[in-house]
C-alpha cells in the first residue's frame, strides 16, 4: 500500500494541528510516542488527552499491527514533500546530507528538482527524485518527521500570528 496525507487550507486553519497534534514544536522536539509506564488513554496509545495528530496515530498503529502478526512483513519508507510558492520541495534532503541535522547532515549539495510524473507501468502519480528513507520503527519515522518539519517554509501573516508556521 502507499499512503499520502495531503493537507491544504487557509493559513491558520489547523493543518499542522490535525496532522502532527498538540504540543509538537516545529523541530519535532516533543516525542510523539509514549514513554515507559504511560497509561492508555482515549486517543492513541499513551495519549491520555487525545493530543496526537493523524500521522503519529497512523504510524504507531501500522508498526504495532505489523509487530502483532508474525505472518506479515512490512517495509516502510518515508518522504516529506512541501508545495510552497507552487514549487515542490523535498524536506528530507537537507537533514540527510553529510554534516546536517540527520544521519547524514548539513546539506551542502542542492536537492535534485522534483516533478510529478505518472508511472507508465502502474499508472500511479509519483514524485520523481524525492528522497525515500527506509524506517524500521515508528520512533525512527517520527524522528525523521521532526527533522523534516524543521525545514518547512514558515512566514507570519496577519492570519497566522498564532500558527505553528509563524514562529
GROMACS .gro file of C-alpha atoms in nm:
model
  167
    1UNK     CA    1   0.000   0.000   0.000
    2UNK     CA    2   0.101   0.360  -0.049
    3UNK     CA    3  -0.031   0.636   0.170
    4UNK     CA    4  -0.027   1.011   0.120
    5UNK     CA    5  -0.151   1.277   0.357
    6UNK     CA    6  -0.233   1.594   0.168
    7UNK     CA    7  -0.332   1.889   0.385
    8UNK     CA    8  -0.445   2.212   0.227
    9UNK     CA    9  -0.639   2.504   0.361
   10UNK     CA   10  -0.629   2.866   0.462
   11UNK     CA   11  -0.344   2.985   0.681
   12UNK     CA   12  -0.424   2.915   1.045
   13UNK     CA   13  -0.699   2.663   0.967
   14UNK     CA   14  -0.538   2.380   1.166
   15UNK     CA   15  -0.348   2.171   0.910
   16UNK     CA   16  -0.038   2.126   1.128
   17UNK     CA   17  -0.250   2.063   1.437
   18UNK     CA   18  -0.452   1.794   1.259
   19UNK     CA   19  -0.152   1.616   1.108
   20UNK     CA   20   0.102   1.646   1.394
   21UNK     CA   21  -0.109   1.713   1.703
   22UNK     CA   22  -0.081   1.945   2.001
   23UNK     CA   23   0.248   2.045   2.156
   24UNK     CA   24   0.482   1.938   1.878
   25UNK     CA   25   0.747   2.200   1.818
   26UNK     CA   26   0.832   2.266   1.452
   27UNK     CA   27   1.162   2.090   1.520
   28UNK     CA   28   0.976   1.779   1.632
   29UNK     CA   29   1.124   1.819   1.981
   30UNK     CA   30   0.831   1.658   2.164
   31UNK     CA   31   0.842   1.283   2.129
   32UNK     CA   32   0.520   1.159   1.978
   33UNK     CA   33   0.533   0.810   2.124
   34UNK     CA   34   0.456   0.716   2.484
   35UNK     CA   35   0.734   0.673   2.732
   36UNK     CA   36   0.765   0.383   2.973
   37UNK     CA   37   0.467   0.343   3.203
   38UNK     CA   38   0.244   0.587   3.013
   39UNK     CA   39  -0.118   0.470   3.058
   40UNK     CA   40  -0.355   0.403   2.773
   41UNK     CA   41  -0.592   0.691   2.703
   42UNK     CA   42  -0.892   0.785   2.488
   43UNK     CA   43  -0.664   0.879   2.198
   44UNK     CA   44  -0.367   0.690   2.058
   45UNK     CA   45  -0.155   0.467   2.280
   46UNK     CA   46  -0.010   0.680   2.559
   47UNK     CA   47  -0.215   0.984   2.454
   48UNK     CA   48  -0.448   1.036   2.752
   49UNK     CA   49  -0.570   1.376   2.635
   50UNK     CA   50  -0.617   1.282   2.271
   51UNK     CA   51  -0.350   1.531   2.160
   52UNK     CA   52  -0.170   1.327   1.894
   53UNK     CA   53  -0.237   1.409   1.532
   54UNK     CA   54  -0.330   1.182   1.242
   55UNK     CA   55   0.028   1.099   1.142
   56UNK     CA   56   0.167   0.977   1.478
   57UNK     CA   57  -0.151   0.774   1.535
   58UNK     CA   58  -0.131   0.612   1.192
   59UNK     CA   59   0.243   0.539   1.209
   60UNK     CA   60   0.215   0.386   1.556
   61UNK     CA   61  -0.078   0.170   1.450
   62UNK     CA   62   0.094   0.041   1.135
   63UNK     CA   63   0.406  -0.068   1.324
   64UNK     CA   64   0.202  -0.211   1.615
   65UNK     CA   65  -0.015  -0.415   1.377
   66UNK     CA   66   0.288  -0.547   1.190
   67UNK     CA   67   0.458  -0.646   1.518
   68UNK     CA   68   0.147  -0.835   1.630
   69UNK     CA   69   0.141  -1.054   1.317
   70UNK     CA   70   0.422  -1.295   1.250
   71UNK     CA   71   0.287  -1.376   0.903
   72UNK     CA   72   0.319  -1.014   0.784
   73UNK     CA   73   0.637  -0.841   0.676
   74UNK     CA   74   0.626  -0.470   0.605
   75UNK     CA   75   0.872  -0.223   0.468
   76UNK     CA   76   0.813   0.143   0.532
   77UNK     CA   77   0.982   0.431   0.352
   78UNK     CA   78   0.921   0.793   0.448
   79UNK     CA   79   0.937   1.105   0.233
   80UNK     CA   80   0.825   1.459   0.314
   81UNK     CA   81   0.737   1.700   0.033
   82UNK     CA   82   0.613   2.056   0.068
   83UNK     CA   83   0.446   2.260  -0.202
   84UNK     CA   84   0.546   2.621  -0.141
   85UNK     CA   85   0.500   2.903  -0.394
   86UNK     CA   86   0.396   2.635  -0.645
   87UNK     CA   87   0.732   2.456  -0.611
   88UNK     CA   88   0.782   2.102  -0.480
   89UNK     CA   89   1.045   2.085  -0.204
   90UNK     CA   90   1.199   1.771  -0.054
   91UNK     CA   91   1.216   1.844   0.320
   92UNK     CA   92   1.422   1.532   0.396
   93UNK     CA   93   1.703   1.625   0.158
   94UNK     CA   94   1.893   1.865   0.384
   95UNK     CA   95   1.866   1.665   0.709
   96UNK     CA   96   2.001   1.356   0.532
   97UNK     CA   97   2.312   1.521   0.384
   98UNK     CA   98   2.659   1.488   0.544
   99UNK     CA   99   2.705   1.737   0.829
  100UNK     CA  100   2.334   1.826   0.860
  101UNK     CA  101   2.073   1.756   1.124
  102UNK     CA  102   2.008   1.398   1.013
  103UNK     CA  103   2.204   1.078   0.982
  104UNK     CA  104   2.390   1.249   0.701
  105UNK     CA  105   2.394   1.622   0.767
  106UNK     CA  106   2.413   1.990   0.664
  107UNK     CA  107   2.302   1.969   0.306
  108UNK     CA  108   2.571   2.148   0.112
  109UNK     CA  109   2.450   1.985  -0.211
  110UNK     CA  110   2.133   2.117  -0.372
  111UNK     CA  111   1.838   1.881  -0.382
  112UNK     CA  112   1.753   1.746  -0.725
  113UNK     CA  113   1.447   1.909  -0.883
  114UNK     CA  114   1.122   1.731  -0.803
  115UNK     CA  115   0.849   1.667  -1.055
  116UNK     CA  116   0.509   1.499  -1.054
  117UNK     CA  117   0.502   1.218  -1.308
  118UNK     CA  118   0.286   0.923  -1.400
  119UNK     CA  119   0.448   0.582  -1.362
  120UNK     CA  120   0.389   0.420  -1.703
  121UNK     CA  121   0.383   0.068  -1.556
  122UNK     CA  122   0.134   0.128  -1.273
  123UNK     CA  123  -0.047   0.447  -1.372
  124UNK     CA  124   0.033   0.592  -1.029
  125UNK     CA  125   0.131   0.956  -0.988
  126UNK     CA  126   0.476   0.976  -0.827
  127UNK     CA  127   0.717   1.248  -0.719
  128UNK     CA  128   1.030   1.196  -0.927
  129UNK     CA  129   1.365   1.243  -0.745
  130UNK     CA  130   1.213   1.254  -0.396
  131UNK     CA  131   1.424   1.103  -0.120
  132UNK     CA  132   1.261   0.800   0.043
  133UNK     CA  133   1.418   0.688   0.370
  134UNK     CA  134   1.350   0.332   0.494
  135UNK     CA  135   1.224   0.324   0.855
  136UNK     CA  136   1.229   0.020   1.085
  137UNK     CA  137   1.014   0.167   1.365
  138UNK     CA  138   0.757   0.431   1.446
  139UNK     CA  139   1.016   0.611   1.658
  140UNK     CA  140   1.258   0.628   1.366
  141UNK     CA  141   0.992   0.759   1.127
  142UNK     CA  142   0.860   1.019   1.371
  143UNK     CA  143   1.215   1.136   1.444
  144UNK     CA  144   1.264   1.192   1.070
  145UNK     CA  145   0.932   1.375   1.061
  146UNK     CA  146   1.061   1.617   1.325
  147UNK     CA  147   1.384   1.680   1.133
  148UNK     CA  148   1.199   1.735   0.806
  149UNK     CA  149   0.935   1.958   0.970
  150UNK     CA  150   1.214   2.188   1.089
  151UNK     CA  151   1.280   2.270   0.722
  152UNK     CA  152   0.925   2.373   0.635
  153UNK     CA  153   0.887   2.720   0.490
  154UNK     CA  154   0.737   2.949   0.752
  155UNK     CA  155   0.622   3.306   0.742
  156UNK     CA  156   0.399   3.506   0.970
  157UNK     CA  157   0.096   3.679   0.823
  158UNK     CA  158  -0.191   3.872   0.975
  159UNK     CA  159  -0.391   3.549   0.964
  160UNK     CA  160  -0.146   3.319   1.141
  161UNK     CA  161   0.012   3.510   1.429
  162UNK     CA  162  -0.052   3.207   1.649
  163UNK     CA  163   0.001   2.937   1.388
  164UNK     CA  164   0.289   2.690   1.420
  165UNK     CA  165   0.430   2.824   1.091
  166UNK     CA  166   0.468   3.181   1.210
  167UNK     CA  167   0.725   3.115   1.482
   0.00000   0.00000   0.00000
